[in-house]
mmCIF file of C-alpha atoms in Angstrom:
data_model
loop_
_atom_site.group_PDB
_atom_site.id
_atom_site.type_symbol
_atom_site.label_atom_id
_atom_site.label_comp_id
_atom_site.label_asym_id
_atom_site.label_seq_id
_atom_site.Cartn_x
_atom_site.Cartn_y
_atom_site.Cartn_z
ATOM 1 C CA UNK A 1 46.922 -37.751 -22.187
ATOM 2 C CA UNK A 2 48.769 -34.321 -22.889
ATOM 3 C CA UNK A 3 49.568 -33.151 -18.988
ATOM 4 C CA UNK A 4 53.175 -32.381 -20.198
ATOM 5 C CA UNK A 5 52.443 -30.313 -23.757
ATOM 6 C CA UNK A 6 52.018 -26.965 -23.558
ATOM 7 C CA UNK A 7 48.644 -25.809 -24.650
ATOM 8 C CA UNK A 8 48.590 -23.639 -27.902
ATOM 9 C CA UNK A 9 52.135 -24.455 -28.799
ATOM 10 C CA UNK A 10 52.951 -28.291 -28.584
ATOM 11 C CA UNK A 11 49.042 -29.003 -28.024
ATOM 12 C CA UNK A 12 46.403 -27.046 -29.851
ATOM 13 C CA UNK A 13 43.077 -27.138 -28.669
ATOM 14 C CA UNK A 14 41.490 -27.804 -31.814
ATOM 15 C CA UNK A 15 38.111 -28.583 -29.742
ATOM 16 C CA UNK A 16 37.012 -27.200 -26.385
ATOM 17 C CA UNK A 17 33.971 -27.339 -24.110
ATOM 18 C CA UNK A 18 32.874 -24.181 -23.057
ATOM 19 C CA UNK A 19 33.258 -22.777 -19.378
ATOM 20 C CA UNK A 20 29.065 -22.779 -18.501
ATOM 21 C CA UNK A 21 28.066 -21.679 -14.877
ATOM 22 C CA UNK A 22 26.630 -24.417 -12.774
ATOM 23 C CA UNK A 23 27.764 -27.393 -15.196
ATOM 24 C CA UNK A 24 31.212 -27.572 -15.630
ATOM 25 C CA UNK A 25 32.312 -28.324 -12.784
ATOM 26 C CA UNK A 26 34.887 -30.963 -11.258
ATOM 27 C CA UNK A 27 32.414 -33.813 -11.660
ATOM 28 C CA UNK A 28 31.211 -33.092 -15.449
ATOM 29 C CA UNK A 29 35.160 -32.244 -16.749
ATOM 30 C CA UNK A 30 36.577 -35.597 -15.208
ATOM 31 C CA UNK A 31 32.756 -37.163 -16.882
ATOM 32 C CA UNK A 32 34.121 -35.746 -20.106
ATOM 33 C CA UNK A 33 37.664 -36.742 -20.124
ATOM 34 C CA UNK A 34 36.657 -39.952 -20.077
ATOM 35 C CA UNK A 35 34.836 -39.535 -23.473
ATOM 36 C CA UNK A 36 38.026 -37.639 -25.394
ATOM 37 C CA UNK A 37 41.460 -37.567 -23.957
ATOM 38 C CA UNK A 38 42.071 -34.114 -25.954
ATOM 39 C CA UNK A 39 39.439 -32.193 -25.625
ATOM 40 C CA UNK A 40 40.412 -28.420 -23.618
ATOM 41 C CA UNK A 41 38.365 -28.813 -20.621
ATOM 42 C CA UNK A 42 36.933 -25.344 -18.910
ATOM 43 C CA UNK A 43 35.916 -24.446 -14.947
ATOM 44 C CA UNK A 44 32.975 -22.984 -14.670
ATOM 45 C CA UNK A 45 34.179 -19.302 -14.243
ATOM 46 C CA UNK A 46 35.426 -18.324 -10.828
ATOM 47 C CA UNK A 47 36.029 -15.197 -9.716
ATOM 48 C CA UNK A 48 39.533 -12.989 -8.528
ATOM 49 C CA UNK A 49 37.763 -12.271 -4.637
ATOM 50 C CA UNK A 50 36.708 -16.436 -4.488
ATOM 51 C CA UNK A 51 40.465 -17.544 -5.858
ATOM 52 C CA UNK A 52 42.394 -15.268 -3.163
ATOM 53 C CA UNK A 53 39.703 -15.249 -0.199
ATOM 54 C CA UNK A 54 37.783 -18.403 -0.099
ATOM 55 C CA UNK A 55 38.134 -22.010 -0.197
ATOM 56 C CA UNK A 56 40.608 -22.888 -3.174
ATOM 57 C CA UNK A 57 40.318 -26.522 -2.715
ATOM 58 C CA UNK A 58 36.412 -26.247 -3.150
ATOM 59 C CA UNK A 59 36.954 -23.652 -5.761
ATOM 60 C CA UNK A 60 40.187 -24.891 -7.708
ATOM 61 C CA UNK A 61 40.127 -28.354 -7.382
ATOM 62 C CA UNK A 62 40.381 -30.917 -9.990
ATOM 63 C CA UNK A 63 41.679 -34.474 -10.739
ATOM 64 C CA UNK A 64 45.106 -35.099 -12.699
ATOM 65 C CA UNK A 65 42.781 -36.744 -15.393
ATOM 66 C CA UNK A 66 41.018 -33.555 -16.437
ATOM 67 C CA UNK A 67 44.234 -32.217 -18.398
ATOM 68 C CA UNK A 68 44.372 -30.356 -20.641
ATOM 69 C CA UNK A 69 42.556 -27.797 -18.287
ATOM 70 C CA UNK A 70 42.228 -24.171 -18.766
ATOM 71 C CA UNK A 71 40.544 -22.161 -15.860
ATOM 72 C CA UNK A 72 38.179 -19.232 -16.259
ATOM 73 C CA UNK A 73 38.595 -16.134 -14.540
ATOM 74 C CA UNK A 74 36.280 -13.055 -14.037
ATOM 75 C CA UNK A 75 37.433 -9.911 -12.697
ATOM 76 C CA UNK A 76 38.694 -6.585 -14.254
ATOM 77 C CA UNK A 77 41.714 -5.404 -11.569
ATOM 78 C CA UNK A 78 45.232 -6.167 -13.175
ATOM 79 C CA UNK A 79 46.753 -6.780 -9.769
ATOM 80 C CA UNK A 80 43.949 -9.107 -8.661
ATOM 81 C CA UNK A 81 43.985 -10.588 -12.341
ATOM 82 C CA UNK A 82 47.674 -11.502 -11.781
ATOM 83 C CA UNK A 83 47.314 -12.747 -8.177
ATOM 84 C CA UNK A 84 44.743 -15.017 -8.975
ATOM 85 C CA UNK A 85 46.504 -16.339 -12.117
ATOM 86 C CA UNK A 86 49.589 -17.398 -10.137
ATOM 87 C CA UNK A 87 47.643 -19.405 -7.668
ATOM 88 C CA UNK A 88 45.860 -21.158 -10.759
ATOM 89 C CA UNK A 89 49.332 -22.031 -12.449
ATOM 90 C CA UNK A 90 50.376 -23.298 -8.859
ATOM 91 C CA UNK A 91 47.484 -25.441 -8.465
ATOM 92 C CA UNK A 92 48.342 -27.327 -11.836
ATOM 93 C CA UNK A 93 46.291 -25.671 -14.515
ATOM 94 C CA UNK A 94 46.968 -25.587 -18.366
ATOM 95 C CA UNK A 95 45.597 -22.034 -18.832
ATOM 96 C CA UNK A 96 44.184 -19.457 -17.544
ATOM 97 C CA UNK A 97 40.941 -17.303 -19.433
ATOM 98 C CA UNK A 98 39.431 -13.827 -19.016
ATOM 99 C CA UNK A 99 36.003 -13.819 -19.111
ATOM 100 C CA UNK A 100 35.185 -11.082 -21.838
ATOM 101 C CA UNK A 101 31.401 -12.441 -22.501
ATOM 102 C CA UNK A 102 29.481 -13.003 -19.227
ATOM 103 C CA UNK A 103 26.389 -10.534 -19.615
ATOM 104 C CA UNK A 104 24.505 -11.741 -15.932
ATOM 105 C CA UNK A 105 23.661 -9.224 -13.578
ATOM 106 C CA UNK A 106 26.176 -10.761 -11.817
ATOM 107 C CA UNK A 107 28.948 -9.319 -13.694
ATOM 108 C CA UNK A 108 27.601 -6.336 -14.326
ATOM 109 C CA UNK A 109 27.202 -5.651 -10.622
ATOM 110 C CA UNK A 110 31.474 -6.569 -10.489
ATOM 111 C CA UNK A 111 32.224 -4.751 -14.119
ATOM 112 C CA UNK A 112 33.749 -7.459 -15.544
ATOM 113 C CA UNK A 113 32.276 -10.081 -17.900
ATOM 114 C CA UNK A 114 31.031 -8.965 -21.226
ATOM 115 C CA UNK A 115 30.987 -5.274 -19.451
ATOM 116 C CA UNK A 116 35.324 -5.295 -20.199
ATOM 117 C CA UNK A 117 34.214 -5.265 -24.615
ATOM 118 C CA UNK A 118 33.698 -1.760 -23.872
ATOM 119 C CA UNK A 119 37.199 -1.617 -21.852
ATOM 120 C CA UNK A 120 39.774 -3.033 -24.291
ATOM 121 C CA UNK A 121 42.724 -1.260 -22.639
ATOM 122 C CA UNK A 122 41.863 -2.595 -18.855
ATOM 123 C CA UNK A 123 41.603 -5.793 -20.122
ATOM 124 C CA UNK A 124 45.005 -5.625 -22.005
ATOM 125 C CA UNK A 125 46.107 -4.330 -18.622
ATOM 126 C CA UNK A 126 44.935 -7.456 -16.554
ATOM 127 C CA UNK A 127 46.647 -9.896 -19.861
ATOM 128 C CA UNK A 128 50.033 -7.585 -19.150
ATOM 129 C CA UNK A 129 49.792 -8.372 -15.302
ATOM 130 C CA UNK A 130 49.296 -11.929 -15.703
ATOM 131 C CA UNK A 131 51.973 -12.744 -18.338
ATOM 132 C CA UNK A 132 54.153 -11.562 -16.300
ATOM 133 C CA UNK A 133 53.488 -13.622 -13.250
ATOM 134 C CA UNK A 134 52.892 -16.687 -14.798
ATOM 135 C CA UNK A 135 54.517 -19.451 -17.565
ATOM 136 C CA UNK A 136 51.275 -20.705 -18.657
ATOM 137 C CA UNK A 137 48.847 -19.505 -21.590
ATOM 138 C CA UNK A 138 46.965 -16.604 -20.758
ATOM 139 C CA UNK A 139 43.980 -16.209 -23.011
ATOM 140 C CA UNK A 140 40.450 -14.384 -23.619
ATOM 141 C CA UNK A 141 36.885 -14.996 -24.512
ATOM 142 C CA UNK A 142 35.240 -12.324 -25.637
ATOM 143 C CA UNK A 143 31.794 -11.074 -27.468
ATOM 144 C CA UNK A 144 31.925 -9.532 -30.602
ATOM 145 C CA UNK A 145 30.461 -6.180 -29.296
ATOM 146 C CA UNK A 146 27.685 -5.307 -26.865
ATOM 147 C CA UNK A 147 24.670 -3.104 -26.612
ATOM 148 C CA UNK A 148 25.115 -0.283 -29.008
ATOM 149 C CA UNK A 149 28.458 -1.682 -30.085
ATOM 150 C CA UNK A 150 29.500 -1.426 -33.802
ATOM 151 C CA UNK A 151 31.652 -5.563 -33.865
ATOM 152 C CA UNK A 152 33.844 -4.334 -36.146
ATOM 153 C CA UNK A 153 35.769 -1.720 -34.594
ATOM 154 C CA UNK A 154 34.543 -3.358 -31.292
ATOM 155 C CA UNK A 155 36.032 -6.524 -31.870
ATOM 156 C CA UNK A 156 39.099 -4.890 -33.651
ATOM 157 C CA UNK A 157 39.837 -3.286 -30.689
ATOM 158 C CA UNK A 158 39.452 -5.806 -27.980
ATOM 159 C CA UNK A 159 42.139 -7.896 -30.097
ATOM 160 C CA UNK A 160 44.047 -5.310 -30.654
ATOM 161 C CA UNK A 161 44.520 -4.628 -26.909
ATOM 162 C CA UNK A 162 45.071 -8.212 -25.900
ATOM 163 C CA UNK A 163 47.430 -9.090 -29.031
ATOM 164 C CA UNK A 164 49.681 -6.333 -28.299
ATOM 165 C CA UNK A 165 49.936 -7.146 -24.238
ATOM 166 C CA UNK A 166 50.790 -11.063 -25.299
ATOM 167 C CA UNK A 167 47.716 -13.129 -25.236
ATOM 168 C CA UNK A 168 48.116 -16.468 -26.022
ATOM 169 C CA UNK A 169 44.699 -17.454 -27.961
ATOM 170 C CA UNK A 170 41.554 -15.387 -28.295
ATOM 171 C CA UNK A 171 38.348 -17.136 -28.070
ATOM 172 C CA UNK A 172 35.281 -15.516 -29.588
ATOM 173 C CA UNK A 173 31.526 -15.886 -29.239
ATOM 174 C CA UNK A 174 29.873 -15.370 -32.701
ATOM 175 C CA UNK A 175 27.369 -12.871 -31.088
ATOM 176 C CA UNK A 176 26.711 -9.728 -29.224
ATOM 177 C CA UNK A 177 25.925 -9.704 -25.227
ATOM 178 C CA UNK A 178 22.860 -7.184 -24.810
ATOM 179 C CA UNK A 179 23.583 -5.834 -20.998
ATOM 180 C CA UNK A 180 20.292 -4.625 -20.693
ATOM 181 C CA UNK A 181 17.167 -6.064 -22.063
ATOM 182 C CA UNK A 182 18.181 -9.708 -22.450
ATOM 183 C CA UNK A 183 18.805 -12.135 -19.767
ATOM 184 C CA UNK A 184 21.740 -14.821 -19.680
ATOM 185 C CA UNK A 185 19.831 -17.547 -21.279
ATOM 186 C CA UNK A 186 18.385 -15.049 -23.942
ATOM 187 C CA UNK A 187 21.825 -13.753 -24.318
ATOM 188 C CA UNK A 188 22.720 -17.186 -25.780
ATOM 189 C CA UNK A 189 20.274 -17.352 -28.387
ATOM 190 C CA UNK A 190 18.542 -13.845 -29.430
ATOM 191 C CA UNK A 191 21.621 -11.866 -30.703
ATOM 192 C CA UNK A 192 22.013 -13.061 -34.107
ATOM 193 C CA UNK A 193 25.095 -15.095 -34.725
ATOM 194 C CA UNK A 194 27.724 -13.062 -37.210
ATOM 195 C CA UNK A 195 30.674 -16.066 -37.980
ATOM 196 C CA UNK A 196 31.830 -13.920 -40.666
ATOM 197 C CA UNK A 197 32.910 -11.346 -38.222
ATOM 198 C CA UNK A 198 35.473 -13.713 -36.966
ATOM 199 C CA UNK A 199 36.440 -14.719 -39.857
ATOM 200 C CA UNK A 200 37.390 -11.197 -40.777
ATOM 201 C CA UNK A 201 39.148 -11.324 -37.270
ATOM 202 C CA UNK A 202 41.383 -14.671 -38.011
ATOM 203 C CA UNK A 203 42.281 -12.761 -41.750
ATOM 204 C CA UNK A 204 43.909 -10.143 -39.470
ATOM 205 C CA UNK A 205 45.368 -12.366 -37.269
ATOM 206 C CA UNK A 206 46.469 -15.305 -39.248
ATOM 207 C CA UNK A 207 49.244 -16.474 -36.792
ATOM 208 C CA UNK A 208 47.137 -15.576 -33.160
ATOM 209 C CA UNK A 209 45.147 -19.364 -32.420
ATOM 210 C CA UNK A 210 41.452 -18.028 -33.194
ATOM 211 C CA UNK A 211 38.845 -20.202 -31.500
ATOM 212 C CA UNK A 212 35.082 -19.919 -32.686
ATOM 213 C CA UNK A 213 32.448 -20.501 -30.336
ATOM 214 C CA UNK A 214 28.606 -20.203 -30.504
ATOM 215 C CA UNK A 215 26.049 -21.975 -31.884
ATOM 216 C CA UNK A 216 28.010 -24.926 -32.981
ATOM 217 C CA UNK A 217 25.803 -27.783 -32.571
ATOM 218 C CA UNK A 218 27.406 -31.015 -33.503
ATOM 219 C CA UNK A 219 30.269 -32.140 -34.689
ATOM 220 C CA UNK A 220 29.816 -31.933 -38.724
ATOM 221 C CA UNK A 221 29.401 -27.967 -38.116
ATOM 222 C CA UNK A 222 32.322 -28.051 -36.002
ATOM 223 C CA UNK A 223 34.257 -29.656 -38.446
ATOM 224 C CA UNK A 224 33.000 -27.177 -41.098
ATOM 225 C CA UNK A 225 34.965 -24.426 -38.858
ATOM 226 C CA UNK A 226 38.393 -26.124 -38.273
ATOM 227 C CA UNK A 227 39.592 -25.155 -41.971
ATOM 228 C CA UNK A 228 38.994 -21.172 -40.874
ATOM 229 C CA UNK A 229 39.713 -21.043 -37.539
ATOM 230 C CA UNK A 230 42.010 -22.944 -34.895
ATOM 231 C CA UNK A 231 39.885 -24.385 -32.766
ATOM 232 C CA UNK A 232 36.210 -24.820 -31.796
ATOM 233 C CA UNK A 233 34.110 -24.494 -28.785
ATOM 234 C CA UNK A 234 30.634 -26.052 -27.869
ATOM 235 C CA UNK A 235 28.845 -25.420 -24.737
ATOM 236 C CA UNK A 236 25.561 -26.666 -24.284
ATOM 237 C CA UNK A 237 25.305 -28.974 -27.295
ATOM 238 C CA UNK A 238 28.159 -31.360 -26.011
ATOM 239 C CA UNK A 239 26.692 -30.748 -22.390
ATOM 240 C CA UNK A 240 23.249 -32.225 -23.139
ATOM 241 C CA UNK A 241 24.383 -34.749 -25.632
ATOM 242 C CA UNK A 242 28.179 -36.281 -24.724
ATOM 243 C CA UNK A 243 28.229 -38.984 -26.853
ATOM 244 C CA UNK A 244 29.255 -36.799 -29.462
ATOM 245 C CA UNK A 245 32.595 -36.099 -27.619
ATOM 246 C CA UNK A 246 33.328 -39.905 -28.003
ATOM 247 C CA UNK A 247 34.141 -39.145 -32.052
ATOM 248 C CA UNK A 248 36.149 -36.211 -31.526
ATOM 249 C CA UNK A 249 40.008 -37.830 -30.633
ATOM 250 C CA UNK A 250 39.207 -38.989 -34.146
ATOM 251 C CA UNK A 251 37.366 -36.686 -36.266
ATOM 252 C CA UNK A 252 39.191 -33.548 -34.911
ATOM 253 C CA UNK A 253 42.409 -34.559 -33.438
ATOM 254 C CA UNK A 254 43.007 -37.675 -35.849
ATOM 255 C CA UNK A 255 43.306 -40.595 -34.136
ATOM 256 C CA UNK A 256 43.654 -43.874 -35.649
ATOM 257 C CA UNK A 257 41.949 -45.698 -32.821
ATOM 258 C CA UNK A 258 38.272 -46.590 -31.798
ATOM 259 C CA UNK A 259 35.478 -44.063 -30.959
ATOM 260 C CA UNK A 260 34.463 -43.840 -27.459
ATOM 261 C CA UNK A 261 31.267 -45.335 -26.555
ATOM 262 C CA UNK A 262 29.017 -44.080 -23.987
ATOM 263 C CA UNK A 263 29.357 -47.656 -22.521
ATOM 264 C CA UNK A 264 32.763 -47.666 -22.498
ATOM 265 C CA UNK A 265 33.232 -44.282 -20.627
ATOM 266 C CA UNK A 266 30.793 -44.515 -18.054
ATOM 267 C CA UNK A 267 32.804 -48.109 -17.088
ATOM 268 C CA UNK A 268 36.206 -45.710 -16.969
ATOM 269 C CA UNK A 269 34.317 -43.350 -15.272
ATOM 270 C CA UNK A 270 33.174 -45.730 -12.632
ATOM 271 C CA UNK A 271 36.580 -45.495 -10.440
ATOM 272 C CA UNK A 272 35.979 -41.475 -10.097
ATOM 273 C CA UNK A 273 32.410 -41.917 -8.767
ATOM 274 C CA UNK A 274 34.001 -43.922 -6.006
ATOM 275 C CA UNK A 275 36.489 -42.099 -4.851
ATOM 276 C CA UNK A 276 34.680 -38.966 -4.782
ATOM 277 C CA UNK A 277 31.581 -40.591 -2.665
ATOM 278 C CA UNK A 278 34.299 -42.075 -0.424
ATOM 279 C CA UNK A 279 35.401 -38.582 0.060
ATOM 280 C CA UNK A 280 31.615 -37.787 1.324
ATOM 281 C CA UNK A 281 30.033 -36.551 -2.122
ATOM 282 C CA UNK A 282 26.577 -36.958 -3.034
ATOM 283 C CA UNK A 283 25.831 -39.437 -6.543
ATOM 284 C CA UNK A 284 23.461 -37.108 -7.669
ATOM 285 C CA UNK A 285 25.955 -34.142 -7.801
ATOM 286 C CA UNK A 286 28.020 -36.624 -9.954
ATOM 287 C CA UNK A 287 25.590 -38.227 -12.149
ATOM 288 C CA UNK A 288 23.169 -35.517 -13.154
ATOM 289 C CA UNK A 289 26.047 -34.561 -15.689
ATOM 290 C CA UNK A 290 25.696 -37.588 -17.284
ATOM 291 C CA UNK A 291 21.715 -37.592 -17.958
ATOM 292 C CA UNK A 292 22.345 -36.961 -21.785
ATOM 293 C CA UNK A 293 24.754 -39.442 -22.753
ATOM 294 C CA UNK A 294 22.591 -42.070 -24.552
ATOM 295 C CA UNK A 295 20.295 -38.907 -26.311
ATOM 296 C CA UNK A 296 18.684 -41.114 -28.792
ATOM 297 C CA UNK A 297 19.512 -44.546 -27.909
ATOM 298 C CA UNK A 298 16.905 -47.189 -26.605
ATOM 299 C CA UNK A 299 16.519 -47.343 -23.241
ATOM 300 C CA UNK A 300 17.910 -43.361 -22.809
ATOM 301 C CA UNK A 301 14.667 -42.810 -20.640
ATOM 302 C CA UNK A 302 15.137 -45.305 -18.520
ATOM 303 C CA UNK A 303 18.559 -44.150 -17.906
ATOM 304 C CA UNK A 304 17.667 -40.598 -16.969
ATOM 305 C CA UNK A 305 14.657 -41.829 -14.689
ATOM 306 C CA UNK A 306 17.039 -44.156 -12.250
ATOM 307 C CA UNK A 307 19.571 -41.640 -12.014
ATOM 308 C CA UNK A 308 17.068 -39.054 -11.393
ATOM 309 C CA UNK A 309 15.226 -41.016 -8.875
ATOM 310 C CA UNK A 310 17.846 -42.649 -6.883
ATOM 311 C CA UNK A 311 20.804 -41.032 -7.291
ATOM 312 C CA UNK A 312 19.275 -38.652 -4.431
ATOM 313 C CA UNK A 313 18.849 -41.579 -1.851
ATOM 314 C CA UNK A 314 20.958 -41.413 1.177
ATOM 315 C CA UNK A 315 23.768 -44.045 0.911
ATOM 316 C CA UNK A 316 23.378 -43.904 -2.836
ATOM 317 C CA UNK A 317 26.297 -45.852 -4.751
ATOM 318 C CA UNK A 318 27.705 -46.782 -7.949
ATOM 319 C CA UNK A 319 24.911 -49.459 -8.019
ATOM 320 C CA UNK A 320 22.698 -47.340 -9.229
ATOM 321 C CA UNK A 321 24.869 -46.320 -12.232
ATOM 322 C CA UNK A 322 25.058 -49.893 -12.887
ATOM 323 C CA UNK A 323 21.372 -50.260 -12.890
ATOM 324 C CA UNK A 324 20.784 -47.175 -15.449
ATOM 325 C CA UNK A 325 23.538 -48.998 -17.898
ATOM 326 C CA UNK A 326 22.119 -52.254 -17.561
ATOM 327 C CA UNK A 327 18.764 -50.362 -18.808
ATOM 328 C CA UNK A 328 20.424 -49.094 -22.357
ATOM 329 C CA UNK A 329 20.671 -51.396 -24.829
ATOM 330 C CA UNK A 330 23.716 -51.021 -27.500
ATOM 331 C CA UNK A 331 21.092 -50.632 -30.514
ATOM 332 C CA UNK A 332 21.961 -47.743 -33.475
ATOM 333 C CA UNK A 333 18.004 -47.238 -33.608
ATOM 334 C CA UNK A 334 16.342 -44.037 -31.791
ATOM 335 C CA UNK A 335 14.018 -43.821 -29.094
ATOM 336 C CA UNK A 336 13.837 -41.041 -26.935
ATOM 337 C CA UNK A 337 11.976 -37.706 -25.492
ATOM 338 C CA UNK A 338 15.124 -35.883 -24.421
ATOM 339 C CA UNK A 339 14.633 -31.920 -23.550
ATOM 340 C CA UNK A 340 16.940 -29.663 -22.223
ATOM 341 C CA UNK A 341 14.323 -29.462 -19.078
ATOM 342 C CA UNK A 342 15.293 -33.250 -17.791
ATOM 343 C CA UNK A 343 18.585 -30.905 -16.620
ATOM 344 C CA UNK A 344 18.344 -27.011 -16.499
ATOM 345 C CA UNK A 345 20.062 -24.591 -18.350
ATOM 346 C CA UNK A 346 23.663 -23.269 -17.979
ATOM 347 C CA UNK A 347 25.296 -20.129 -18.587
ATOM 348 C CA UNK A 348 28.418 -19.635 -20.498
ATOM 349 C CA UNK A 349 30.776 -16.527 -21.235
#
């Protein structure tokens, strides 16, 4: 594990999974850990008002396994910025992020999110305030433009801003957020992707870490990026299919040892579950992150259906996880109907 490197400096991210809204939360990052012990692991994003007012423990909360961790904020007030930026360094986190790409209404409605492209100064004000209330990385992920936006002074300025106030890492989405017109999920897939953008970016900024993110489906793209760029981020590719992450200690980070199978990790993961239901959560909320992992395999239907079905009992235990496994066979051959509808759609930054 890497609790005790410093992220960017004696640990680079080299592969991360993307903050997404409604997925990545305490349940899935501790689900992927056991997959890849590098792998940056994002929060969902939370925002400055929910960190400082409301229930941190709800809100903040993670397991000493999920490190490396980076936690995404979303706000655009320097003071509140910095506030909520200590209390994520006190609670134990490896970073902290700006959200620079959110376009829901959401965000609009609070001016921050993708809205802060058109704001590169504010946003180098809220990077200023937190460097200089906490030890940890501070970092961004931003769009290349929005709207009307021309990405290359767009982007050029939003790096600019955050370069010169002492970000850490800059971590950019391959496409433009359309504030009006698109919706989230549209957002993620209409804009046209522009990857030689960033690359223009990273020839600017040869010695800032440059993460690419957007559109990266599987690891032999990903691995097509790493000779560019610094790192790589997936969002909903590695969400609905997280067998892939058991290749990546190897392929990306370059360990000698053996891939993790998606046997293998839901046995690790096995302990978690039964902690967390002994602290009074519900298996569903715990397994539907895990509905994807044997994409492809025999039995992968099966799998989906008992988790589905009685994860949601009352009383509901890690018997039932046992059950699903018992249901996939270890075969290399594929069999399987697998949509992104067997378990809804998330929204990243």
């Amino acid at each position: 594990m890497t609790t005790s490197k410093r992220l960017y400096s004696e640990h680079q991210p080299h592969f991360a999974i993307a903050p997404m809204m409604a997925w990545t939360d305490r349940h899935c990052r501790a689900f992927h850990r056991q997959l890849s012990r590098h792998a940056l692991l994002y929060t969902e994003m939370v925002t400055t008002g929910a960190v400082i007012h409301g229930d941190r423990d709800k809100i903040l909360g993670f397991s000493d396994l999920e490190h490396p961790i980076a936690c995404q904020l979303g706000g655009s007030e320097p003071e509140a910025m910095a506030a909520s930026a200590k209390i994520v360094e006190d609670w134990g986190y490896d970073e902290v992020n700006i959200n620079v790409g959110c376009p829901s209404d959401r965000v609009q409605s609070g001016a921050f999110g993708a809205c802060l492209m058109l704001e590169p100064q504010l946003v180098a004000d809220c990077v200023k305030a937190m460097k200089d209330v906490v030890d940890i990385p501070v970092t961004v992920k931003c769009r290349i433009g929005v709207d009307e936006q021309d990405p290359e002074p767009a982007l050029d300025a939003i790096a600019d801003a955050v370069v010169t106030a002492g970000a850490d890492a800059l971590w950019v989405h391959a496409r433009k957020a359309w504030l009006k017109g698109l919706s989230p999920k549209e957002n993620r897939d209409i804009p046209p992707l522009d990857y030689d953008r960033v690359r223009r970016l990273k020839s600017r900024f040869p010695d800032l870490f440059i993460g690419i993110n957007g559109g990266i489906g599987d690891l032999e793209l990903a691995e097509t990026f790493l000779p560019e760029f610094d790192g790589v981020m997936l969002g909903r590719a590695a969400y609905h299919t997280p067998q892939m992450m058991g290749e990546v200690d190897r392929r990306v980070y370059g360990d000698t040892g053996e891939d993790i199978s998606p046997w293998q990790a839901v046995e690790a993961y096995l302990p978690y579950i039964e902690a967390r239901l002994s602290e009074g959560a519900r298996l569903s909320n715990i397994t539907r992150h895990m509905l994807g992992l044997f994409h492809g395999r025999p039995g992968a239907r099966s799998w989906r259906r008992i988790l589905t079905v009685e994860a949601v009992k009352p009383g509901a235990g890690t018997e039932v996880v046992e059950k699903a496994l018992a249901a996939v066979q270890p075969q290399d051959h594929a069999d399987d109907d697998f949509s992104e509808s067997d378990i809804g759609s998330g929204e990243a930054a």
